[in-house]
Every structure is written in C-alpha cells, then in structure tokens.
CSV table of C-alpha atoms and ligand atoms in Angstrom, one decimal:
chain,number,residue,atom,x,y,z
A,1241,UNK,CA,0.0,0.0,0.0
A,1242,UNK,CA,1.3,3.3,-0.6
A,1243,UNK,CA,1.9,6.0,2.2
A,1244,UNK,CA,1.1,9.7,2.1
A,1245,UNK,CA,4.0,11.8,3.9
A,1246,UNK,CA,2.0,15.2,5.0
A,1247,UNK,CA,4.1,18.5,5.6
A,1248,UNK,CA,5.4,19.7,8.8
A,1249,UNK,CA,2.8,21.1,11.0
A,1250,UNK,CA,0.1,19.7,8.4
A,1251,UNK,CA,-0.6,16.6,11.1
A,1252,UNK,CA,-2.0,19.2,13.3
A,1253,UNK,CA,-6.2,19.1,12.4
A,1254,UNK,CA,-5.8,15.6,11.6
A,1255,UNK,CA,-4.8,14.7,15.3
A,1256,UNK,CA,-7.9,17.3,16.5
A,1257,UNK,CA,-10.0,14.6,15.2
A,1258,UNK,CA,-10.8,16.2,11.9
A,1259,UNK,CA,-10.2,13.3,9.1
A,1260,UNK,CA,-9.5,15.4,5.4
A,1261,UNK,CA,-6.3,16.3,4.0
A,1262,UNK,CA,-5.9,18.9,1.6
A,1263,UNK,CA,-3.5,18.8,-1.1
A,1264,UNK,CA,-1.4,21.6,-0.8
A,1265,UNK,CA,-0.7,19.5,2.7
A,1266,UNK,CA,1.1,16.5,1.0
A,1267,UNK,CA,5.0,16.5,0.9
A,1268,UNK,CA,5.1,13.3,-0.6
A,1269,UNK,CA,3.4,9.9,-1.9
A,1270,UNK,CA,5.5,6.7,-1.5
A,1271,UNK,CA,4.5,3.6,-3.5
A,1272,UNK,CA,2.5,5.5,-5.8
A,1273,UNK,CA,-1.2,5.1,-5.6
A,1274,UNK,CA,-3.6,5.4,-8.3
A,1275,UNK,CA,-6.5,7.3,-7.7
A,1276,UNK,CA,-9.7,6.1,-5.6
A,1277,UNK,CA,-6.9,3.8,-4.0
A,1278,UNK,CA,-6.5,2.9,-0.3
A,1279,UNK,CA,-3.0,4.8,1.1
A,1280,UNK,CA,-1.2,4.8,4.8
A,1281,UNK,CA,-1.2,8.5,6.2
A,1282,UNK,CA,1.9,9.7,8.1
A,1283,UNK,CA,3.4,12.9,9.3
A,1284,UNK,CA,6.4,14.8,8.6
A,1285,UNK,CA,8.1,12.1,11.0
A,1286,UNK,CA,6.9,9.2,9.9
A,1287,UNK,CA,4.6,8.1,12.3
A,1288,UNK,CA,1.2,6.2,11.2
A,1289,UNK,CA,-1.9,8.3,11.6
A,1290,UNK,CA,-4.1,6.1,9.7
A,1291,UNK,CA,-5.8,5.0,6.1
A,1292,UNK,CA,-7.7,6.4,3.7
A,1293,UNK,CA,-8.5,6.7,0.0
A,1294,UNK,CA,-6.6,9.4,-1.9
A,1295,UNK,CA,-7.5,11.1,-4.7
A,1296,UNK,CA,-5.3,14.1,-6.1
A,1297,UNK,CA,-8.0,15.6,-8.2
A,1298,UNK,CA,-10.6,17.4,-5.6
A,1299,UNK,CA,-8.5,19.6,-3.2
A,1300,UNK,CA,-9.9,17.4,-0.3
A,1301,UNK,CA,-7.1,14.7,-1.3
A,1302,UNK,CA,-7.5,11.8,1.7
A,1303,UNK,CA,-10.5,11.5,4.2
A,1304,UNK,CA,-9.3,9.0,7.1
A,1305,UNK,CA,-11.7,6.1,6.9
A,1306,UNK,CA,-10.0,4.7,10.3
A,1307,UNK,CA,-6.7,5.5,12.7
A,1308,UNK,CA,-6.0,2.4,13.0
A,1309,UNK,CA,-3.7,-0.2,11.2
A,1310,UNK,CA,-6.6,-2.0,9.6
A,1311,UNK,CA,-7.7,-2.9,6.1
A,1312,UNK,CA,-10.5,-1.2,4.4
A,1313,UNK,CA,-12.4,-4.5,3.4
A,1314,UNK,CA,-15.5,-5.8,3.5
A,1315,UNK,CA,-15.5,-6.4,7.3
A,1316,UNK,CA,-14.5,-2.8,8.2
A,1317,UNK,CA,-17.9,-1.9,6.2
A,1318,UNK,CA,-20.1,-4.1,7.5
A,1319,UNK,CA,-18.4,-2.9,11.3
A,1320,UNK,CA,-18.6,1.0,10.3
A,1321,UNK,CA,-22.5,0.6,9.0
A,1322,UNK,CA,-23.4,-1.9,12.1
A,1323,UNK,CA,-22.4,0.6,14.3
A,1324,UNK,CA,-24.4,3.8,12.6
A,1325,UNK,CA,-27.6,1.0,12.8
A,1326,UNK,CA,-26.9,0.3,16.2
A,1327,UNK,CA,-26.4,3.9,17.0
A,1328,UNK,CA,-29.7,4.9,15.4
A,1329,UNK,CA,-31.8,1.7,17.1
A,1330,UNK,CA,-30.2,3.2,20.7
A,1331,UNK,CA,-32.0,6.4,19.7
A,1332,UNK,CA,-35.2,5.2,18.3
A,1333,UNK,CA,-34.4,6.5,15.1
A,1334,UNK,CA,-34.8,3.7,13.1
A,1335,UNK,CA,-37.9,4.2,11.2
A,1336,UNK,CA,-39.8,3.6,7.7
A,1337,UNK,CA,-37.3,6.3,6.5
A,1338,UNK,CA,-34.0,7.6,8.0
A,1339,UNK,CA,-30.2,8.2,7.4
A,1340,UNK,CA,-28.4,5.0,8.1
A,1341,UNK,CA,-25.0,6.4,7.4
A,1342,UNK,CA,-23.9,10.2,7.7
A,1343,UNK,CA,-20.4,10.5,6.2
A,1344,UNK,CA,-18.0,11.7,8.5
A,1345,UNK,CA,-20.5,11.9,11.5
A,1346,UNK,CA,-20.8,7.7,11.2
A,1347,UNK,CA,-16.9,7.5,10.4
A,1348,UNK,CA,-17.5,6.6,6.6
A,1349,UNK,CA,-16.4,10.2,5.2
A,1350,UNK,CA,-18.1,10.2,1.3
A,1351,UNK,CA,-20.5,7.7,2.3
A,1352,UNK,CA,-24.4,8.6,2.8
A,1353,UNK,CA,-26.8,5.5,2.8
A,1354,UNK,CA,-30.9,6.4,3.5
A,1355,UNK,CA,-33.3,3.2,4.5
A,1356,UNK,CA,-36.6,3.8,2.8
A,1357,UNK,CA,-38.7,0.9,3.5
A,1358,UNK,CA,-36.1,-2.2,2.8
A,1359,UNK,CA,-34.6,-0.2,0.3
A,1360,UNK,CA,-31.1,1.4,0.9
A,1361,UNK,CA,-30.6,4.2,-1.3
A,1362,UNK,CA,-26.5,4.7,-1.4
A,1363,UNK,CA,-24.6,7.8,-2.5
A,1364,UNK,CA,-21.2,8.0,-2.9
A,1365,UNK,CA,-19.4,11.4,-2.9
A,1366,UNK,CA,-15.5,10.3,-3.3
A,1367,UNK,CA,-14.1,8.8,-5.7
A,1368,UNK,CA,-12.8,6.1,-2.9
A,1369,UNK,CA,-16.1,5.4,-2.2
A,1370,UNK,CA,-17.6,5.1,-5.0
A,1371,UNK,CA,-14.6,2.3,-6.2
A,1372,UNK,CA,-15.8,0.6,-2.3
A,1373,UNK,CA,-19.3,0.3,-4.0
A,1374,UNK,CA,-19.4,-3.6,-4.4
A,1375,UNK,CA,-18.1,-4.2,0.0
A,1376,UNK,CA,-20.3,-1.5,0.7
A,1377,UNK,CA,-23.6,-3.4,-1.1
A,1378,UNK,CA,-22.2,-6.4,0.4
A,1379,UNK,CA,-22.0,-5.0,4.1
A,1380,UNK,CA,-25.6,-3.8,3.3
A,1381,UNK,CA,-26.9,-7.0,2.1
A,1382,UNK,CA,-25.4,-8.9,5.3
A,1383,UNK,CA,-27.0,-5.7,7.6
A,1384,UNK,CA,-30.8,-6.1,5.7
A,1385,UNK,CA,-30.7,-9.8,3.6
A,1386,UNK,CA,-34.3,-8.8,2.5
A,1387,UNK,CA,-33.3,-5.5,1.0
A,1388,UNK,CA,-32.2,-3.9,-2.2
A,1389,UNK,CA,-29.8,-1.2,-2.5
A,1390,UNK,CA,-30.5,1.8,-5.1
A,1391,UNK,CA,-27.2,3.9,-6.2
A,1392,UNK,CA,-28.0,7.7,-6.7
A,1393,UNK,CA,-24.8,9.3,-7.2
A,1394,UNK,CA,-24.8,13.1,-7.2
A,1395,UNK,CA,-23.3,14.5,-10.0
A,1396,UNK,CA,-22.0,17.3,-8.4
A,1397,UNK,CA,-18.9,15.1,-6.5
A,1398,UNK,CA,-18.8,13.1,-9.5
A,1399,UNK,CA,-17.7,15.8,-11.4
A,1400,UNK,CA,-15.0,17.1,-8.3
A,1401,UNK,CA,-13.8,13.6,-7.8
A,1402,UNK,CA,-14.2,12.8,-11.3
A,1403,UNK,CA,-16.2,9.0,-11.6
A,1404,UNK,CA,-19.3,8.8,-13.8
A,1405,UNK,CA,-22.3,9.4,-12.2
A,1406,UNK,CA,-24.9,6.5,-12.0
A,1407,UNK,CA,-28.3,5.7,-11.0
A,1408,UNK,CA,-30.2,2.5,-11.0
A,1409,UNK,CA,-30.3,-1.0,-8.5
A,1410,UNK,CA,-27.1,-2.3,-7.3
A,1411,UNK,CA,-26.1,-5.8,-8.1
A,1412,UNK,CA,-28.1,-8.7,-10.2
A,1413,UNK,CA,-31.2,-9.4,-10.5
A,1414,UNK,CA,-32.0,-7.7,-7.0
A,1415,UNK,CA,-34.2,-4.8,-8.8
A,1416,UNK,CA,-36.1,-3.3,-5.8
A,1417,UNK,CA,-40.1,-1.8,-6.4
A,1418,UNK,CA,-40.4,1.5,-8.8
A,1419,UNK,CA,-42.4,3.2,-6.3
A,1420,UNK,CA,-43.1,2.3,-2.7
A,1421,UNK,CA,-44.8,4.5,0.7
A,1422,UNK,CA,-43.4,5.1,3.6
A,1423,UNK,CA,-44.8,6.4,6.6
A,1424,UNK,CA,-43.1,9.9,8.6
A,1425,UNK,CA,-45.4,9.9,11.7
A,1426,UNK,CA,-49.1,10.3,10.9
A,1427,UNK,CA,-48.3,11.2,7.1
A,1428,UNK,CA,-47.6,9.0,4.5
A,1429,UNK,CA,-45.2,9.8,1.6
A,1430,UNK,CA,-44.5,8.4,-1.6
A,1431,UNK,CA,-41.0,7.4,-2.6
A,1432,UNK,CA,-40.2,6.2,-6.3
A,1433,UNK,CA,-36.6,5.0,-7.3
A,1434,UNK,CA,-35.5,5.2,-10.6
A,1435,UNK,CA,-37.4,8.9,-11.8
A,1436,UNK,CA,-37.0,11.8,-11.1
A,1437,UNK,CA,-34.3,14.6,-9.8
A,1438,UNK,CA,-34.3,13.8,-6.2
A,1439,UNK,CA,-35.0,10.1,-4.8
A,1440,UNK,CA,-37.1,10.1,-1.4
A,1441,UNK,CA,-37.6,12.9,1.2
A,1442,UNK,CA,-35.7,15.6,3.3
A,1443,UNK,CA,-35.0,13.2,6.0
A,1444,UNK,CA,-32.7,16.1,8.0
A,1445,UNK,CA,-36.4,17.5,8.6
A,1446,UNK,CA,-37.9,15.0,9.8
A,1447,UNK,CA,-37.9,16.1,13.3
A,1448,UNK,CA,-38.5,20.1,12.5
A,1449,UNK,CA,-41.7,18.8,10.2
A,1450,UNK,CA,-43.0,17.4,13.9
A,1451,UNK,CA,-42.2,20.8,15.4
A,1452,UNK,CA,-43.8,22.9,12.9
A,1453,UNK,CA,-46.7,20.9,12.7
A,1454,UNK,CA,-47.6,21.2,16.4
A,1455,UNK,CA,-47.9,24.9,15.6
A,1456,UNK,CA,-50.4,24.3,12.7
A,1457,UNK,CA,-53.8,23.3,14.3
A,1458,UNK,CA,-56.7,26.2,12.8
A,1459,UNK,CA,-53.8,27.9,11.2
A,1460,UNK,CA,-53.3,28.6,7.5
A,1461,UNK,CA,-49.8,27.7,6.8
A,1462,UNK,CA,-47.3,28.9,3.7
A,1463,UNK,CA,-45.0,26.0,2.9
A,1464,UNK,CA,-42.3,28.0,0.4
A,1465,UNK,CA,-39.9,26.2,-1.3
A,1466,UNK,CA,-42.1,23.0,-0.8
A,1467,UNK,CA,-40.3,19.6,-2.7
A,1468,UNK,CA,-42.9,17.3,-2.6
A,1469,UNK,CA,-44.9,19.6,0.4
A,1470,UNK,CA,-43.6,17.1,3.4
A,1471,UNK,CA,-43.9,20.3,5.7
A,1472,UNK,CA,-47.5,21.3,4.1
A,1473,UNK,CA,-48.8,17.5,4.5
A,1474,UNK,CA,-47.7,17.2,8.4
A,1475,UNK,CA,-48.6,20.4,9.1
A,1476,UNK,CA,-52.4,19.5,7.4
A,1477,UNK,CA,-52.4,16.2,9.5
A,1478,UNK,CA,-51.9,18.2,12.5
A,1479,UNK,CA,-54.9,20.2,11.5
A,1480,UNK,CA,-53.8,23.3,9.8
A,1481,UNK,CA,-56.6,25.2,8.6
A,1482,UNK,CA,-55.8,25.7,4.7
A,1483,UNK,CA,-51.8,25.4,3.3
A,1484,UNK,CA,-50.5,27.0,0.1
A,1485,UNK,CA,-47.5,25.4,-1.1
A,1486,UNK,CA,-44.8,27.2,-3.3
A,1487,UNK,CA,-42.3,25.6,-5.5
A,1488,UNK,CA,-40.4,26.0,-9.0
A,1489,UNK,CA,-40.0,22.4,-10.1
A,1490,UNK,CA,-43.2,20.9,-11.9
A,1491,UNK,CA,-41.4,17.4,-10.8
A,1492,UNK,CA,-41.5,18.1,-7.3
A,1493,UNK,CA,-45.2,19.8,-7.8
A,1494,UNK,CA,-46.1,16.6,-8.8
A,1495,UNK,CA,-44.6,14.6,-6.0
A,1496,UNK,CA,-46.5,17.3,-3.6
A,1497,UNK,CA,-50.2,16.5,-5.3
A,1498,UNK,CA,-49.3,12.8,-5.1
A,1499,UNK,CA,-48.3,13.3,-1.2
A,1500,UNK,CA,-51.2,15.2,-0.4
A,1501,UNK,CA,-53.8,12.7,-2.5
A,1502,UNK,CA,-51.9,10.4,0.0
A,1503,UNK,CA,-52.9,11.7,3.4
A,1504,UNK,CA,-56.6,12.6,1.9
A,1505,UNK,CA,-55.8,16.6,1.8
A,1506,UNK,CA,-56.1,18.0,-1.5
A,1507,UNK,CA,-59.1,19.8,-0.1
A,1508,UNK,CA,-57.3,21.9,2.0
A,1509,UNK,CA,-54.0,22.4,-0.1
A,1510,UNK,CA,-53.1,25.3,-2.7
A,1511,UNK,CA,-50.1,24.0,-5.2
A,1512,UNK,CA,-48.6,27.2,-6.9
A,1513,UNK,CA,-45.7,26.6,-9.2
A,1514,UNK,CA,-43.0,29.6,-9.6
A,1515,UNK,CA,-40.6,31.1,-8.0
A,1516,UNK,CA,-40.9,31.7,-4.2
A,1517,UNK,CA,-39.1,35.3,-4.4
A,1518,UNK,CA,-41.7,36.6,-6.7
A,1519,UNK,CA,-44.6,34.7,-4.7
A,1520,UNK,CA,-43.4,36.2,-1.0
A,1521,UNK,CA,-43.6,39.6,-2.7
A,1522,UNK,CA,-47.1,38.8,-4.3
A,1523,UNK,CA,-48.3,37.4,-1.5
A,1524,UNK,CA,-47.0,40.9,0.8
A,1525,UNK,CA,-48.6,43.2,-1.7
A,1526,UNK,CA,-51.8,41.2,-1.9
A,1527,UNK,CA,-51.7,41.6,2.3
A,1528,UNK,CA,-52.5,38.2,2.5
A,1529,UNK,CA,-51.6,36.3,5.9
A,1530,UNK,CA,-50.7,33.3,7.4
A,1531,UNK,CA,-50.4,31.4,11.0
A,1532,UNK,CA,-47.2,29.7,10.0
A,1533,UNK,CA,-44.7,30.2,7.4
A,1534,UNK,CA,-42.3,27.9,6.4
A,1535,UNK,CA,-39.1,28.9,4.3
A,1536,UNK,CA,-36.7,25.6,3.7
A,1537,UNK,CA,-34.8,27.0,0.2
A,1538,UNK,CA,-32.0,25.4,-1.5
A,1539,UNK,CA,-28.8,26.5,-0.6
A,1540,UNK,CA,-27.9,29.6,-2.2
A,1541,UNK,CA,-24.2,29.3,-1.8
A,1542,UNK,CA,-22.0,26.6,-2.0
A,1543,UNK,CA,-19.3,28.4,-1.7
A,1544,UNK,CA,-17.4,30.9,0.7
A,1545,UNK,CA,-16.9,33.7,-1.9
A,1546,UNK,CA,-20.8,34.0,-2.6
A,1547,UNK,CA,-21.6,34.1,0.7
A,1548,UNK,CA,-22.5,37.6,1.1
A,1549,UNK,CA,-24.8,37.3,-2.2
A,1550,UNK,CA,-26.9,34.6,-0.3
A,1551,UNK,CA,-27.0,36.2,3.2
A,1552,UNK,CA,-29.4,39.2,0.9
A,1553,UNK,CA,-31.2,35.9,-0.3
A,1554,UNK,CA,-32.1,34.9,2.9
A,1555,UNK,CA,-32.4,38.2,4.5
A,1556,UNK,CA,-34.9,38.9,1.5
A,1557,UNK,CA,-37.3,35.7,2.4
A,1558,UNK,CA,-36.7,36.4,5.6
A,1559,UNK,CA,-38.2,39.7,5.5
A,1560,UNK,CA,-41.3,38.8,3.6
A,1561,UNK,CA,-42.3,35.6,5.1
A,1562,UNK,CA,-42.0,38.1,8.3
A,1563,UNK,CA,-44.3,40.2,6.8
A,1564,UNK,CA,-46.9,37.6,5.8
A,1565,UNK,CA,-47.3,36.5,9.2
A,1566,UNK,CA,-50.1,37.4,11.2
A,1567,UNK,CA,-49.3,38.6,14.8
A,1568,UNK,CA,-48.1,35.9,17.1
A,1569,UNK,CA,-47.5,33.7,13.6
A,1570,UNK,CA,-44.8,31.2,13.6
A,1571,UNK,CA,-42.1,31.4,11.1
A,1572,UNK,CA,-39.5,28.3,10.7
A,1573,UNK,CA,-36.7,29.3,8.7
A,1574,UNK,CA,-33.8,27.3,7.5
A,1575,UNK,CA,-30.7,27.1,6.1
A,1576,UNK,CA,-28.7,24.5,4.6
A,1577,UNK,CA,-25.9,26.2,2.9
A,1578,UNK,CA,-22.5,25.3,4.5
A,1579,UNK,CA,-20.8,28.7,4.8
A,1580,UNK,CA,-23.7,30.3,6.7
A,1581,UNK,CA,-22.7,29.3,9.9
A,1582,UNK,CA,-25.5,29.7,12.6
A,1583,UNK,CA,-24.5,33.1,14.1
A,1584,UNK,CA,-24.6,34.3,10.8
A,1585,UNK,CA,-28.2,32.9,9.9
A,1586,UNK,CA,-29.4,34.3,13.7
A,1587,UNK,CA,-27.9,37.7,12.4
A,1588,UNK,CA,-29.1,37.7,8.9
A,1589,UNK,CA,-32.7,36.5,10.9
A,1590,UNK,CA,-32.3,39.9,13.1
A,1591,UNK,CA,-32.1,42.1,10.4
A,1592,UNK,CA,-34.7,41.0,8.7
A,1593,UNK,CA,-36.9,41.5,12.0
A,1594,UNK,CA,-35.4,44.9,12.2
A,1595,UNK,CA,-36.1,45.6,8.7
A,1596,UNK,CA,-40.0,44.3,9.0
A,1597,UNK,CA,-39.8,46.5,12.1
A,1598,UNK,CA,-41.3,43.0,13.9
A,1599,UNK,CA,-40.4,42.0,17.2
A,1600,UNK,CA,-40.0,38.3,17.3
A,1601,UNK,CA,-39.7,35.4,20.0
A,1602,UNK,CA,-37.0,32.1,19.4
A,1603,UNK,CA,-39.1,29.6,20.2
A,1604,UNK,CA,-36.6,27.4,18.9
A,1605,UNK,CA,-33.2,26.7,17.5
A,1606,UNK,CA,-33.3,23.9,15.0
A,1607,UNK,CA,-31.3,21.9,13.4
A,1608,UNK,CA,-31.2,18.2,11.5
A,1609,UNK,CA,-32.7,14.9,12.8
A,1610,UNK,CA,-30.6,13.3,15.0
A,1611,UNK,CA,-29.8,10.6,12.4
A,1612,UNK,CA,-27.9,12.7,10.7
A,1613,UNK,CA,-25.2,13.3,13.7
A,1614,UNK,CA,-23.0,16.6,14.0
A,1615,UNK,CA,-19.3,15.5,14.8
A,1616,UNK,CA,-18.1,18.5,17.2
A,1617,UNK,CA,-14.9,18.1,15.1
A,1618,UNK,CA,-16.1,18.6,11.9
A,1619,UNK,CA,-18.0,21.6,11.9
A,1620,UNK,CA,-18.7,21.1,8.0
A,1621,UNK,CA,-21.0,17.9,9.0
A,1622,UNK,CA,-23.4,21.0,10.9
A,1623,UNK,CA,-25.1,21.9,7.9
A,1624,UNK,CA,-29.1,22.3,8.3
A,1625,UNK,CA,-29.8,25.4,10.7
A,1626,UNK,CA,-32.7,27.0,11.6
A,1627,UNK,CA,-34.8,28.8,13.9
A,1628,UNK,CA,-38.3,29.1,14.8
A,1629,UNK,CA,-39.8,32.4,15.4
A,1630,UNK,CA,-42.8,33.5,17.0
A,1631,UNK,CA,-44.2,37.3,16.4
A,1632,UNK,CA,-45.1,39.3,19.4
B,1820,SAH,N1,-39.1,21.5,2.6
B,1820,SAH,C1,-38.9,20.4,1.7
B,1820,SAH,C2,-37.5,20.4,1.1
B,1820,SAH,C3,-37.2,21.7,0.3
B,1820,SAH,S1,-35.8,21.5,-0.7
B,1820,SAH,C4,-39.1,19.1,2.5
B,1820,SAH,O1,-39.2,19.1,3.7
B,1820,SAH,O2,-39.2,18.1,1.8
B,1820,SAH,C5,-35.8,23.0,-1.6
B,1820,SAH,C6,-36.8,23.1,-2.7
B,1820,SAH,O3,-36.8,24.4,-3.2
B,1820,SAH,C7,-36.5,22.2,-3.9
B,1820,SAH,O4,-37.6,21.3,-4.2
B,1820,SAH,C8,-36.3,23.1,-5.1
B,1820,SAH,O5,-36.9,22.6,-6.3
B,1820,SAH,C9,-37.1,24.4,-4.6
B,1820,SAH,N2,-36.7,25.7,-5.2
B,1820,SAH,C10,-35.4,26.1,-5.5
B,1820,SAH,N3,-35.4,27.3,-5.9
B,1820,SAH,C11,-36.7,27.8,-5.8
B,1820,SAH,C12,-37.4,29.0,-6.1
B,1820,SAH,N4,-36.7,30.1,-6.5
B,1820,SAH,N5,-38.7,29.1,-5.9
B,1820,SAH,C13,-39.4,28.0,-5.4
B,1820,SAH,N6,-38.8,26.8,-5.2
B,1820,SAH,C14,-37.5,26.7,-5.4
C-alpha cells in the first residue's frame, strides 16, 4: 500500500479529530497510488496516523476512513454501517425512513446510505467510495438480507472527484419496487426510485416537520420552497386550517399532489408553481396572511466567496415571510448552505426582523434529525440550521 508523507505542521487538524487532507498539505506519496486507491497517512516524521483513500483531483485529497492499522475490506464496512444502525436503534431513530449512514458523522467520510422501506438508497461522494461500491452493497446486504440497494450518485462530486455518475439498482437481479410508501409519523409519503431529480424525502427535517406541525392546528400555513410539500402535508395532519405550497420544479409539484392525495388533503391544499421570491412579494402586496410560514430553500451558496450574495437571499425571504405572518405567527426558517454558519443565519434572521420593524420570539433553534449526527470536530457535517420564530 502506498503512504502519504504530510508536511510539517500539516498533522496538526488531523490529530484534533478532523479526518480530510488537503493537497497543498502533501510533501510526498511513497509507493505511488492510483486514484480512488487505499493509502497509509503519516506525518512529517513518519509516524502512522491512519488510512484512507486518496484522490489528487478534488482539493480534499484523503479523508481518514479509520486511525488504525486495519484494512478497508468488506468487514471494516459491515463494522462501520453496524455501528451507525446500532447507534440509530439506541435512539429510536430507526424508522420507515431515515439516514443509516452520515459520512464523517458515522466514520464513513463520502459515504451517505438512506433506508426507505427495505430499500437502501447509497450515494457515494468520493471517488474512494464510489470504487468501495461492491463491499459496501455487500455490508448492506449482510446488515438487511431482504433488502435492495438503489445507487444515486450526485453528480455534483462526481464531477469534483471525477467518476461517472450513476443511478439505478445495485447488483443482479436484485431490482427493488419503482415506487413504494413510507410512513413519517401520521403522514404517508410516496417514494419512487429510478425517476426523477431527487430520490425520497428531506430526511434532515424529519424532526422540525413534527415541530412545525404542532404549531399548525386552525392555522393557515405557507410552505415555500415546498419539494414534494412534506412540511404542508404534516402540518395539514396536524390540523392546519388551509396550506399554500410554493415551488419551482413541476417534478417536485407533482410529487407534492401525489403526497397530499396520500394523506386525503387535497381539499385543504393550494399547489402554486414559480418562484418563491416573486410569490413572498405577491403574496405581501396582496396583504395576504398566514399562521405559520415555512421557508426551507435550496442552498444559495455553496461556496465561501458568494456568501454575502446569499446572506441578501435569505435576509430577502426572511423579510417577507415576516411580513406575511399574522401577529403571534410562527415562522420556521432554515438554512442548509454550508458557509452560513448559525451566528450568521441568527444575524441575517435579526435584520430581517429589524427591517419588518417585527419583534420576534426564538421559540426554537433547529437543526437536523438526529440521524444525521453533528461530529463536534467537523464543523462542515453542521449543515441544516434553523430557527423558529414567533411574532409578538
Ligand atoms: N421543505 C422540503 C425540502 C425543500 S428543498 C421538504 O421538507 O421536503 C428546496 C426546494 O426548493 C426544492 O424542491 C427546489 O426545487 C425548490 N426551489 C429552488 N429554488 C426555488 C425558487 N426560487 N422558488 C421556489 N422553489 C424553489
């Protein structure tokens, strides 16, 4: 196996417990390792600080898989994913839908594996990972021996780590169901594998759809930036009065109609297809109002240079989903953008009040479901923030 030699002083975040290397940190390769490879890590002196798979095309060239001297076979797989499972049974997380395996949080950094049902729905984001495939389907087929596994591979790292992105059921002949439904509480969502731009649900909001939805009962809720309207549908459940549910992907639209026909509300739902910028400011001029307000967006950065361009995005939502609540309304505002770190979203969330000239009430700071764990080390794995706001 070949061994990466890191620079003087490079050993330093590593040994804080956080597990990427960068290029520029990399004196040397010994053995020389072809990319997606597994490689030995040591410092400037030579002493072992554990394994990994290198790749010198993204500028995060080695994630630590382990510290130890062990081999990154199929038995370190089926260990890493037993433990995430076991962690999440502890918790009573385990559920129709969750995240079995959180990258760097479950100590499989470029690894993310969802349970829908009995399907596993993989994702690999290194190029290390994605080579691991074939031990990682086994591990998953010795975890759940009456499950398939789905690969959705984001095309984004597959363009960074360079791998051709694929999509479809893993193995032969094991072909999982098109379409299945899973239940999130009281709701009941559809899932289908194999179509469309996103496979399953938000499962990082799991926990915040319960929290929004105990706010709902009589109210009429705005569900902005909706996907397939998992916030609108609990919310309804709960007993909202009326929801209007805002989103610009016709895809996703359709998901949202399907949920809804689901869980017997169509009744009491409003899909509106455009863009939620434009529809906040409709909606203000039109002085309509609602009892809650929920803003989940894409991320509008993804990376540290735009940041300031997507703090006016949010402070601009922000603003008018304040405005469109009616006094002592509840607005649940999130994040997921990486480089807005949580004092910055509180801030941009204050200025906005300011702005609105509202006074508002944290009822809440939010953040993902706890199967998707935060690693105190790894600040990058705290991704989802939020906060829910009450008007006074
Ligand atoms: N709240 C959802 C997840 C939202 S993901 C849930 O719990 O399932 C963000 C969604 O915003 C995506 O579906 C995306 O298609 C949509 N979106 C992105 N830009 C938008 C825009 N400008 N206006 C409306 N929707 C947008």
């Amino acid at each position: 196996m070949a061994t990466l030699v890191l620079k003087q002083g490079s050993d330093r975040r590593l040994r804080a417990g956080h597990p990427w290397i960068y290029r520029s940190e990399i004196a040397d390769l010994k053995g020389g390792s072809a990319a997606g490879e597994a490689i030995s890590v040591v410092d400037a002196a030579g002493h072992f600080l554990g394994r990994g798979f290198y790749n010198p095309r993204p500028a995060i060239a080695c994630r630590l898989l382990t510290r130890r001297d062990e081999a990154l076979d199929g038995a370190f797989f089926l260990r890493r994913l037993r433990a995430a499972l076991e962690y999440r049974r502890a918790a009573s997380l385990v559920a129709d839908a969750y995240r079995l395996c959180w990258s760097e949080a479950d100590g499989l950094p470029g690894l993310v594996v969802d349970r829908y049902g009995q399907v596993s729905v993989v994702q690999p984001l290194t190029l290390g990972m994605e080579r691991a495939l074939p031990r990682i389907e086994e591990a998953l087929g010795l975890l759940f021996p009456s499950g398939a596994v789905y690969r959705l591979d984001d095309t984004t790292a597959a363009r960074i780590e360079g791998f051709a992105p694929q999509r479809g059921w893993a193995g032969t002949g094991s072909a999982g169901p098109a379409e299945i439904t899973i239940a999130e509480g009281e709701c009941r969502f559809a899932i289908s594998f194999g179509s469309g731009h996103k496979t399953g649900l938000y499962l990082d909001q799991r926990e915040n759809r319960r929290i929004v939805a105990d706010h709902a009962p009589g109210r009429r809720v705005l569900d902005a930036f909706c996907y397939t309207g998992a916030f609108a549908c609990q919310a309804l459940k709960a007993g909202a009065a009326q929801a209007l549910l805002l989103e610009s992907s016709a895809e996703a639209l359709a998901g949202a109609e399907k949920n809804l026909a689901l869980n017997g509300l169509p009744g009491r739902a409003e899909l509106r297809a455009g863009n939620a910028f434009d529809e906040l400011r409709a909606l203000e001029a039109r002085r309509e109002r609602f009892g809650v307000v929920v803003l989940d967006p894409p991320p509008f950065t993804r990376r540290k240079e735009s940041v300031e361009a997507a703090a006016r995005g949010y402070k601009e939502i922000n603003l008018r989903g304040l405005r469109v609540l009616e006094p002592g309304g509840v607005l649940a505002t999130f994040s997921c953008s990486h480089h807005v770190t949580p004092a910055l979203f509180e801030a941009i969330c204050r200025e906005a009040a300011g702005d609105a000239g509202i006074a508002v009430r944290v009822l809440a700071t939010l953040g993902p479901s706890l199967d998707h764990p935060v690693l105190l080390s790894v600040p990058e794995s705290r991704y989802l923030k939020g906060l829910l706001l009450e008007t006074l």
